[in-house]
Tab-separated table of C-alpha atoms in Angstrom:
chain	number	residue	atom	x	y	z
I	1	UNK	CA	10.606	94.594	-27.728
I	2	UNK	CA	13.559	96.549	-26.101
I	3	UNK	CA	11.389	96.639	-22.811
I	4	UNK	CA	11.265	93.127	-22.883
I	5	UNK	CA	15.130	92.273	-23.869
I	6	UNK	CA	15.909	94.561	-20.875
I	7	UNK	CA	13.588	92.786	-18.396
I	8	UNK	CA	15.480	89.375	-19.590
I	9	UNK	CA	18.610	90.137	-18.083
I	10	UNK	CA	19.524	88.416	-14.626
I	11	UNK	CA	20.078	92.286	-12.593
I	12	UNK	CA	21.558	89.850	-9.783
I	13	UNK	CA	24.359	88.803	-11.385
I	14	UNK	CA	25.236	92.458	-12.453
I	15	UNK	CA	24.678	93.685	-9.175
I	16	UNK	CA	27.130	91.082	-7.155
I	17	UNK	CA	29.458	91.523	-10.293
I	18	UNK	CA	29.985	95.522	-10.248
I	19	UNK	CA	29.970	95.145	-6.033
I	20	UNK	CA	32.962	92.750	-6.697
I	21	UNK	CA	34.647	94.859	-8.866
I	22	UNK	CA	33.912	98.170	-6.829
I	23	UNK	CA	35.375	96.445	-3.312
I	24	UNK	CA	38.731	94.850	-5.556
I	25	UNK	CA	39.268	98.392	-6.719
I	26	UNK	CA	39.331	99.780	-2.944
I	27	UNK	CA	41.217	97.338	-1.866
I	28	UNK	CA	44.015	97.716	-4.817
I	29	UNK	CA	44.560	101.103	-3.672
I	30	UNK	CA	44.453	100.075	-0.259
I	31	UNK	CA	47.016	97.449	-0.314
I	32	UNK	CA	49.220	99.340	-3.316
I	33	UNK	CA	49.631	102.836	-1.550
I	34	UNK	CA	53.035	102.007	0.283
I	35	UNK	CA	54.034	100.102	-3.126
I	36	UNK	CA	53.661	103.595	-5.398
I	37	UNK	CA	55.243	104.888	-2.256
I	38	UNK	CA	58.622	102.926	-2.455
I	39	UNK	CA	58.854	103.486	-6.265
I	40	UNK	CA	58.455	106.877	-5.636
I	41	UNK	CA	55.322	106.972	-7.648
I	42	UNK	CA	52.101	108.785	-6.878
I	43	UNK	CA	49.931	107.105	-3.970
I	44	UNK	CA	46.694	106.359	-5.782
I	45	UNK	CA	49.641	104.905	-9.285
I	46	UNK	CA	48.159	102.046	-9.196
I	47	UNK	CA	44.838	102.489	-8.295
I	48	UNK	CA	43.825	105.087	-11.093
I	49	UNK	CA	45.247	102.480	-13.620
I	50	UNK	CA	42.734	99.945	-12.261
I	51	UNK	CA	40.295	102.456	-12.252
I	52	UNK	CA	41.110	102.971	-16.552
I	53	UNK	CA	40.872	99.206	-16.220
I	54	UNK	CA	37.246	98.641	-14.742
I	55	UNK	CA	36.365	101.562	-17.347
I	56	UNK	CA	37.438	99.212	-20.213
I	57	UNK	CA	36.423	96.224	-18.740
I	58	UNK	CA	32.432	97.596	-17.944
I	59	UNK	CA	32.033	98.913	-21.392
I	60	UNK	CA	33.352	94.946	-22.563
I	61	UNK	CA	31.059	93.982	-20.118
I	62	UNK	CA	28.229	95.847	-21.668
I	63	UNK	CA	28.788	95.229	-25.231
I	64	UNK	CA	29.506	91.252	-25.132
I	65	UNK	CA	25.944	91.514	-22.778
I	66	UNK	CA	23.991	93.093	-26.042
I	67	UNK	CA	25.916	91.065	-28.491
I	68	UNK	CA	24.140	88.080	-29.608
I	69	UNK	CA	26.547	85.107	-28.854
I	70	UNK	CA	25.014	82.507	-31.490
I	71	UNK	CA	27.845	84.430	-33.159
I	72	UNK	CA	30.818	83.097	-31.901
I	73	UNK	CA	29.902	79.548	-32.882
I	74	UNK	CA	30.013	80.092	-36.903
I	75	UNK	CA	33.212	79.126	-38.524
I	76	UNK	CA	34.211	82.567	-39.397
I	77	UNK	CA	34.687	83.595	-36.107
I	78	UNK	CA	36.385	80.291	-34.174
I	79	UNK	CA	38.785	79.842	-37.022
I	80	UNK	CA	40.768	82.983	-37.207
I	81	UNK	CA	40.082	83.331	-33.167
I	82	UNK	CA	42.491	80.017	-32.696
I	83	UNK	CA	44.666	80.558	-35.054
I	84	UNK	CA	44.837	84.288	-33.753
I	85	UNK	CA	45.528	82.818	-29.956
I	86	UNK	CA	48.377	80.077	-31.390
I	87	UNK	CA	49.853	83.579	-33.215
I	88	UNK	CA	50.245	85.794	-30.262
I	89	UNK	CA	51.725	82.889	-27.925
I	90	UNK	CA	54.399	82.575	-30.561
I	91	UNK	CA	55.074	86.064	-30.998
I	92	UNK	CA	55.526	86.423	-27.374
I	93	UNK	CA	58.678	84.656	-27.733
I	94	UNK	CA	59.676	86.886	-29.976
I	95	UNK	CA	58.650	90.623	-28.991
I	96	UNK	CA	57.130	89.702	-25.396
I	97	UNK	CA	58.273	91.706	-22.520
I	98	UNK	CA	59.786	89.202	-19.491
I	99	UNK	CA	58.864	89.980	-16.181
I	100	UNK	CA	58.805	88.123	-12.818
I	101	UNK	CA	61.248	85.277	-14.818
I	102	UNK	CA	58.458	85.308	-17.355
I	103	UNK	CA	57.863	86.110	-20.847
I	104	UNK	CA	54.221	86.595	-20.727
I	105	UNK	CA	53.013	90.014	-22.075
I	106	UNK	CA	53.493	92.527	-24.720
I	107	UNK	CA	54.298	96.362	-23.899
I	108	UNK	CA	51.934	98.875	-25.293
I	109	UNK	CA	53.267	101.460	-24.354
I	110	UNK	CA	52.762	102.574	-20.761
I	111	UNK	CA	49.980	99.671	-20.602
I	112	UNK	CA	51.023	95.565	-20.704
I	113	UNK	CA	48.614	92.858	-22.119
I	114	UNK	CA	48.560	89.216	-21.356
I	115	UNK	CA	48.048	86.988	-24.536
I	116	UNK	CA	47.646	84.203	-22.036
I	117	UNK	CA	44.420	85.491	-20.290
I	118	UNK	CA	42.872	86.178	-23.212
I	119	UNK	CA	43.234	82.593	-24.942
I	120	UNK	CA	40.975	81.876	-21.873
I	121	UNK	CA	37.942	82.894	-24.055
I	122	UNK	CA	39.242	81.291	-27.243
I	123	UNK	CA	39.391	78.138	-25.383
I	124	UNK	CA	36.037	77.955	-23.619
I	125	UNK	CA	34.253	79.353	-26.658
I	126	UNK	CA	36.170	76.829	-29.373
I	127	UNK	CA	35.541	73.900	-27.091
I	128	UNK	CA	32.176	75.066	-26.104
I	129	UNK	CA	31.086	75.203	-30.205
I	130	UNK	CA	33.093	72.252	-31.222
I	131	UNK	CA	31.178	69.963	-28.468
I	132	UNK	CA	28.155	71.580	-29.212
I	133	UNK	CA	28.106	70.804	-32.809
I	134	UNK	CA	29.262	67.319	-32.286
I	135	UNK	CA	26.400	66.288	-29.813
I	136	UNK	CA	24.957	63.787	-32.434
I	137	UNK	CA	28.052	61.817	-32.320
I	138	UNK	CA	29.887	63.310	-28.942
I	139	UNK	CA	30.753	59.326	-27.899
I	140	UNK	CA	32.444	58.487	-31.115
I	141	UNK	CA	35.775	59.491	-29.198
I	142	UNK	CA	38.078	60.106	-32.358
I	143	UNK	CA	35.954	62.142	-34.421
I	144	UNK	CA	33.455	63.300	-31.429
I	145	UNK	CA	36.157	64.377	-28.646
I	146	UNK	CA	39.602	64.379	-29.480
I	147	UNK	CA	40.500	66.689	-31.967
I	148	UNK	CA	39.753	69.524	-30.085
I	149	UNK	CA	41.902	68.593	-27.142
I	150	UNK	CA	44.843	68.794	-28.868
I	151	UNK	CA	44.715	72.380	-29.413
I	152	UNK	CA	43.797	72.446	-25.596
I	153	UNK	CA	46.890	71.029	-24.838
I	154	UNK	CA	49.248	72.735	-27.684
I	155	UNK	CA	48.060	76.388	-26.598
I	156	UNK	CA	48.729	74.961	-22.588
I	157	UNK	CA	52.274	74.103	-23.739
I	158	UNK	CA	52.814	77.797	-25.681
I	159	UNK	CA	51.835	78.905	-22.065
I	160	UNK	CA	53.534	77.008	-20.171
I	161	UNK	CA	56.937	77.359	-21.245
I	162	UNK	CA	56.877	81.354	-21.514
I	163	UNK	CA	57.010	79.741	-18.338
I	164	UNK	CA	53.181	81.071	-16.831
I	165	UNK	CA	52.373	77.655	-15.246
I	166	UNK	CA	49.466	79.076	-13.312
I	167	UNK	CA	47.724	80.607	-16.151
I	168	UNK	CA	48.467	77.338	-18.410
I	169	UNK	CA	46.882	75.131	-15.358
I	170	UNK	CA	43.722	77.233	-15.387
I	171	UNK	CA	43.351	77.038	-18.995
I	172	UNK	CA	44.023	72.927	-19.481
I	173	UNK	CA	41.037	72.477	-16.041
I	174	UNK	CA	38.729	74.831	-17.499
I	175	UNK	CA	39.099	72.832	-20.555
I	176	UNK	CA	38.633	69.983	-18.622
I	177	UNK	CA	35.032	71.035	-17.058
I	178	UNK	CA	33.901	72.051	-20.431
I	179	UNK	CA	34.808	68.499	-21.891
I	180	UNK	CA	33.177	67.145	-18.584
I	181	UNK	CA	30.125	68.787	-19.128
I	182	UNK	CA	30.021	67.971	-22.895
I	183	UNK	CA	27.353	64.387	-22.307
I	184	UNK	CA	30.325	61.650	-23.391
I	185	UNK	CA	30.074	58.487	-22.037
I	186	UNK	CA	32.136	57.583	-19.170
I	187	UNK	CA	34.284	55.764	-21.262
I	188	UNK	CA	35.153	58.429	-23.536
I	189	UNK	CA	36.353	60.303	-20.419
I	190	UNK	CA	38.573	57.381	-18.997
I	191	UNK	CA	40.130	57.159	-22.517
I	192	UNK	CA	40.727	60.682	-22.168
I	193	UNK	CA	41.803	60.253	-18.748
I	194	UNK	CA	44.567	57.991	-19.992
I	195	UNK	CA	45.388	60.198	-23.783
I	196	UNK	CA	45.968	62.974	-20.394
I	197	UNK	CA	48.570	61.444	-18.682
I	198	UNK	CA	50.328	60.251	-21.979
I	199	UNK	CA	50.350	63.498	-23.234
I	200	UNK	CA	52.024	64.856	-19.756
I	201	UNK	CA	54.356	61.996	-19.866
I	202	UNK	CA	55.318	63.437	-23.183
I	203	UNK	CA	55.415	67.012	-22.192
I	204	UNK	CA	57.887	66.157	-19.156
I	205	UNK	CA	60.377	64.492	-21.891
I	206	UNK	CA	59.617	67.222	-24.098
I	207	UNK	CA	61.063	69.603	-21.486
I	208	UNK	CA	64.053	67.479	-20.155
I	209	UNK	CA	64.921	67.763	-23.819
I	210	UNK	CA	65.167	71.272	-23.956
I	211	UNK	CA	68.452	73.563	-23.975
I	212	UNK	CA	69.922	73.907	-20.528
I	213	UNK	CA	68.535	77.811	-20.171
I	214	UNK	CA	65.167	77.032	-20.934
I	215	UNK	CA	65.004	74.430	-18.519
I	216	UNK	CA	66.356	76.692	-15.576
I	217	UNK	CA	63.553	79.299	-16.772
I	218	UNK	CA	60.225	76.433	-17.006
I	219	UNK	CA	61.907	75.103	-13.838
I	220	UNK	CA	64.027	77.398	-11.785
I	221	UNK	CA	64.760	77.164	-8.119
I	222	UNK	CA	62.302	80.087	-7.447
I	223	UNK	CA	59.627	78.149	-9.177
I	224	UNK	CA	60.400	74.847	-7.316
I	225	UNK	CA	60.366	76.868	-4.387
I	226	UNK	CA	56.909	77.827	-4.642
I	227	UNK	CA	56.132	74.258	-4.605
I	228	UNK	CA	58.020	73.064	-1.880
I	229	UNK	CA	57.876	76.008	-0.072
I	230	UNK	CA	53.971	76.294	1.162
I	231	UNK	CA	54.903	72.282	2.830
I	232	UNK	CA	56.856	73.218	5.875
I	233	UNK	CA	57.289	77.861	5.499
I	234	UNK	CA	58.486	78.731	8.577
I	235	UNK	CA	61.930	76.416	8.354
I	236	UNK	CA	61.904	78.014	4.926
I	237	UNK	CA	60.971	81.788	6.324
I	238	UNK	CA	63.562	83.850	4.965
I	239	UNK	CA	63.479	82.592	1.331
I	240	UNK	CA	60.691	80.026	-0.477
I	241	UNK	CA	58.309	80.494	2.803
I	242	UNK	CA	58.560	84.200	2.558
I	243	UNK	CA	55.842	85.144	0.511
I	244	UNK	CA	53.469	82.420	2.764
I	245	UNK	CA	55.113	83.093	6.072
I	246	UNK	CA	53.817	86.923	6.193
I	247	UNK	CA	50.347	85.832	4.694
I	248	UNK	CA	49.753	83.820	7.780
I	249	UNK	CA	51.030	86.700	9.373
I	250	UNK	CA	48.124	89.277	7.734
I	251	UNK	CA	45.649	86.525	7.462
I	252	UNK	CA	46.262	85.568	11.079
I	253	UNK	CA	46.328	89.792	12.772
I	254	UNK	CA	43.164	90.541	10.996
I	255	UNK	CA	40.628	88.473	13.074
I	256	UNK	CA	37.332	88.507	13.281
I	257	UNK	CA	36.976	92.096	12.617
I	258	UNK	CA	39.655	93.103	11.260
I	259	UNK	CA	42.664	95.882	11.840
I	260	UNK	CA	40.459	98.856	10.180
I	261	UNK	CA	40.302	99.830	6.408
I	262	UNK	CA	44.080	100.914	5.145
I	263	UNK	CA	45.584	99.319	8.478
I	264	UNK	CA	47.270	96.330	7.623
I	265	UNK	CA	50.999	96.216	8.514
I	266	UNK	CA	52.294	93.341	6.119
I	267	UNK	CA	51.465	95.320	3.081
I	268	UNK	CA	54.099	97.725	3.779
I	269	UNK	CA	56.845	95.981	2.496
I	270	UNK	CA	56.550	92.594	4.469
I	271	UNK	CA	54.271	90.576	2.104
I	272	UNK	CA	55.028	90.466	-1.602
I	273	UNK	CA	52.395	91.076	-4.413
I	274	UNK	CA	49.874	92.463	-1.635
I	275	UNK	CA	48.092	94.209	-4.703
I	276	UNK	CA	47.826	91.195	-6.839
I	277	UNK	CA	48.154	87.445	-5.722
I	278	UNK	CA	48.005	88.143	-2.136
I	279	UNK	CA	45.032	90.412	-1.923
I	280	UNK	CA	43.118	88.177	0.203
I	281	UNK	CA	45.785	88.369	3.113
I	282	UNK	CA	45.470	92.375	3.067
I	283	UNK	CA	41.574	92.071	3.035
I	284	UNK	CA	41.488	89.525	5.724
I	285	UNK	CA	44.221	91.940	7.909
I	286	UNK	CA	42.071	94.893	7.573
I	287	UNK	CA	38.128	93.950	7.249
I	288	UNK	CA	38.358	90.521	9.303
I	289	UNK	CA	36.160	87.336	8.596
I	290	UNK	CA	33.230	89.840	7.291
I	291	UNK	CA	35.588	91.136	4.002
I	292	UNK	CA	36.653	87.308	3.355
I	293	UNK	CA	33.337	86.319	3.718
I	294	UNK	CA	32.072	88.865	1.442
I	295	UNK	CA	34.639	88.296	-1.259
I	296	UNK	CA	33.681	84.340	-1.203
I	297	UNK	CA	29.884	84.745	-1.093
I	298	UNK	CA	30.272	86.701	-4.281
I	299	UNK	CA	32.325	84.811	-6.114
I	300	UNK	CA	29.930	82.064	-4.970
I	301	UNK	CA	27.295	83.723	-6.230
I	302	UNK	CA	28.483	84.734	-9.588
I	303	UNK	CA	29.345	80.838	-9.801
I	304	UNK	CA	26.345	79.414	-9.303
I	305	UNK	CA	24.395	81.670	-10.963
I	306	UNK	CA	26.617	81.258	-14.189
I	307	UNK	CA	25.986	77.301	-13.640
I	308	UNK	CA	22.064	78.042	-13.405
I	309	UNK	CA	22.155	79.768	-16.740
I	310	UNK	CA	23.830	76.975	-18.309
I	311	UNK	CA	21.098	74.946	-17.485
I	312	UNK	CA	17.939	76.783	-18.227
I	313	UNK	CA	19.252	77.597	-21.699
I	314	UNK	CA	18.205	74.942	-24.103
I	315	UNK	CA	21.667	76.013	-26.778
I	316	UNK	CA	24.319	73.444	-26.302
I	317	UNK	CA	26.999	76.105	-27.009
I	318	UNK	CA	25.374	78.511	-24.811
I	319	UNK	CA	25.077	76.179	-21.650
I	320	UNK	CA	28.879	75.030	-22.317
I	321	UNK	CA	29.921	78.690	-22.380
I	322	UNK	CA	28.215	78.671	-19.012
I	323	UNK	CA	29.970	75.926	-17.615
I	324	UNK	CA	33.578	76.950	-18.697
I	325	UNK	CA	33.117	80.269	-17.261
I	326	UNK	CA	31.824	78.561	-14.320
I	327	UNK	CA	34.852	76.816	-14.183
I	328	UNK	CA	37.427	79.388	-14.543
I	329	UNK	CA	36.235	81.587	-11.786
I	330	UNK	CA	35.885	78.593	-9.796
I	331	UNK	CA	39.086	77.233	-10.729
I	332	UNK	CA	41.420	80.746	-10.431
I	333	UNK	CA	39.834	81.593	-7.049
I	334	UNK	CA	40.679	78.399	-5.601
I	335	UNK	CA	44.128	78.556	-6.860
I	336	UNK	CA	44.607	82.471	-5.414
I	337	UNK	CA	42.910	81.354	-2.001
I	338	UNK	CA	44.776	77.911	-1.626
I	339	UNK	CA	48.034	79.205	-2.321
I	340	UNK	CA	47.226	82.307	0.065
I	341	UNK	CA	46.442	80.272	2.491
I	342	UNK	CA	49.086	77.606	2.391
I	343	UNK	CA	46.468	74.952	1.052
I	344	UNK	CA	48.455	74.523	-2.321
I	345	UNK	CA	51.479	75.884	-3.678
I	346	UNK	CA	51.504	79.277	-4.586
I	347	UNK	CA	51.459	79.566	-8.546
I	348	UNK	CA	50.839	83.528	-8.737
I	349	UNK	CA	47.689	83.869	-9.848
I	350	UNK	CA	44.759	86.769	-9.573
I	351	UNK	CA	41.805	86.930	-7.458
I	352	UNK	CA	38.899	86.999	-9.688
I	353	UNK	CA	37.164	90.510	-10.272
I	354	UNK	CA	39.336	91.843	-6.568
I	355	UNK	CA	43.269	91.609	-8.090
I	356	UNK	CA	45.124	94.663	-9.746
I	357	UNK	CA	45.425	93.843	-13.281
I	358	UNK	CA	43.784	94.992	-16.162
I	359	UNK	CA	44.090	91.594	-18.632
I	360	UNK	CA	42.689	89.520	-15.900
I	361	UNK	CA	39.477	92.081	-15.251
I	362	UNK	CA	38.912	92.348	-19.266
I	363	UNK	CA	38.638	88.534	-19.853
I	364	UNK	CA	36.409	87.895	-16.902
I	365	UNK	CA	34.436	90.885	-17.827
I	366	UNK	CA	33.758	89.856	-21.565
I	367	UNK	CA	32.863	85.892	-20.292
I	368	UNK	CA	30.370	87.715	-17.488
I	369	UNK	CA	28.719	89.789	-20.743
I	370	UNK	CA	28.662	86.713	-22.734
I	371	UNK	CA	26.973	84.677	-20.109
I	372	UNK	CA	24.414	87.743	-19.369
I	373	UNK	CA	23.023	87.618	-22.785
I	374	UNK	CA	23.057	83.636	-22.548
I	375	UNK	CA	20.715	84.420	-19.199
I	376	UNK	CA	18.856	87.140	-21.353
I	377	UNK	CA	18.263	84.978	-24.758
I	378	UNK	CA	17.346	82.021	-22.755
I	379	UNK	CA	15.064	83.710	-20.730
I	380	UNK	CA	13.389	85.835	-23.433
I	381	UNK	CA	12.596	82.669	-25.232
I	382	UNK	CA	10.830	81.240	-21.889
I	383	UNK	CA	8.899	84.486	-21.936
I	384	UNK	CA	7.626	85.109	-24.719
I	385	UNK	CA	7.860	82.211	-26.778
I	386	UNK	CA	10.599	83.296	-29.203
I	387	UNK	CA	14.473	85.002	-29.261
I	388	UNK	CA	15.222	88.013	-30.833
């Protein structure tokens, strides 16, 4: 039986994943070096912390693969998992360590962790088991799709006034393509469509409300800036346009071909976050079109294999899993990319599976797993007639 569990699994999507992960963590030390340097830290600092990363995040990887996810969807598990993600988003108010004008992890010592990236699991699988178990009445709208989207939108909030806008965006449209992909009616989704823009109506009033000092944090000048900033950079150059100005700079030198592995010039001091939200300008500086090209056609792949797994699985919860994982990689590169390349604003977000950052790497490790034994189940029972 073991042989035949282990021939279920989809070796492809392992393959492109570890690839992806193996090429971010060159390129972290490649576009970090000069950063260690200035701190006066060790060259390879922040690469041999991504390195401890990926080594956490495989062994995730590994055990949410083998782990039978029917799990996840009983009671005992989704209850104390959202009240356990509302928890932590408070607490961060409380003990969370502020950096970058946010309040948005705890310190564990030497290491940081991000409540906020891991309510992206909690989210896709509550919603994903909550739709699933309400496909015999999805279209009844206030008993078949509302009352999950309020916690949706209450954890969103949490996040977004830590303030982590970019991480609280990705969250609320992931949610969004699960809810999509959950067979309502179309007019269950204009009604939702509308309860949306109600609720941000709300929100907006919510904030305008708030003390003076937490309204310069949720919407400081730097944070307008990024916003306004990516419309017209260069008459902005020397402060909101900075950060795009010298990614057109990178993004522009590198070519077809590229400046060589470890040659890019903006990374040495010129463009900010070259190790995290601007990775893509480094790898287009030194490896060309070809290391763009290869970063997209994975995360491609990964994508659309995750989407094919949701819909040769016959499980409800399984497929929606696939779909809001799907949608998060989907959704987080496009925010990276467009706001690296001037298409949206920036919001500071990670590259998926290519960005230092351990938090980031974990999550999208542990959703990979979970989809991998999704693929395996599903394909076990096509098989040989029955899952194990």
């Amino acid at each position: 039986m073991l042989k035949r569990i282990l021939k279920s699994y989809d070796y492809s999507l392992i393959v492109v994943y570890i690839l992806l992960c193996l090429f971010g963590l060159v390129m972290v030390y490649s576009a970090s070096w000069s950063l260690a340097y200035r701190h006066e830290l060790p060259a390879d600092f922040y690469y041999v912390r991504q390195v401890k990363n990926l080594i956490i995040s495989l062994i995730f990887f590994i055990g949410f693969a083998l782990f039978p996810y029917h799990v996840f969807q009983k009671n005992k598990f989704l209850i104390p998992m959202m009240f356990g993600s509302v928890f932590l988003l408070l607490m961060i108010f409380f003990v969370g360590h502020a950096a970058n004008n946010a309040q948005s992890w705890f310190r564990l010592g030497a290491a940081s962790l991000q409540p906020g990236e891991f309510v992206k699991i909690s989210v896709i699988i509550y919603l994903a088991a909550i739709y699933a178990k309400k496909q015999s009445y999805i279209d009844d709208f206030n008993k078949g799709v509302l009352p999950p989207v309020f916690f949706l939108a209450f954890v969103c909030f949490l996040i977004a006034i830590q303030p982590d806008l970019g991480t609280a965006m990705i969250i609320f449209l992931t949610g969004c393509c699960i809810i999509l992909c959950s067979g309502m009616r179309l007019k269950s989704m204009l009604k939702l469509i509308g309860l949306g823009v109600g609720i941000l109506v709300v929100l907006t009033i919510i904030v305008l409300l708030l003390p003076d000092h937490i309204q310069s944090q949720i919407i400081s000048p730097t944070r307008l800036g990024r916003f306004t900033g990516f419309m017209n950079p260069f008459r902005d150059q020397g402060t909101t346009g900075h950060q795009l100005v010298n990614s057109y700079y990178a993004i522009g030198s590198g070519g077809f071909f590229g400046q060589g592995l470890g040659q890019s010039v903006q990374k040495l001091g010129y463009l900010p976050e070259a190790h995290t939200d601007f990775i893509i300008a480094v790898i287009a500086e030194e490896l060309g079109v070809f290391g763009v090209l290869f970063v997209l056609l994975g995360l491609f792949f990964i994508i659309f294999k995750t989407i094919v797994t949701g819909l040769r699985t016959d499980n409800p919860f399984g497929a929606l899993i696939c779909y809001g994982t799907a949608g998060l990689i989907g959704i987080q590169a496009f925010i990276n990319l467009g706001g690296a390349s001037g298409t949206i604003p920036i919001t500071g977000v990670t590259l998926p599976f290519i960005s230092y950052g351990g938090s980031s790497l974990m999550v999208l490790s542990i959703l990979m797993g979970i989809v991998l034994n999704v693929g395996m189940l599903s394909n076990y029972k096509r098989k040989y007639g029955k899952q194990k």
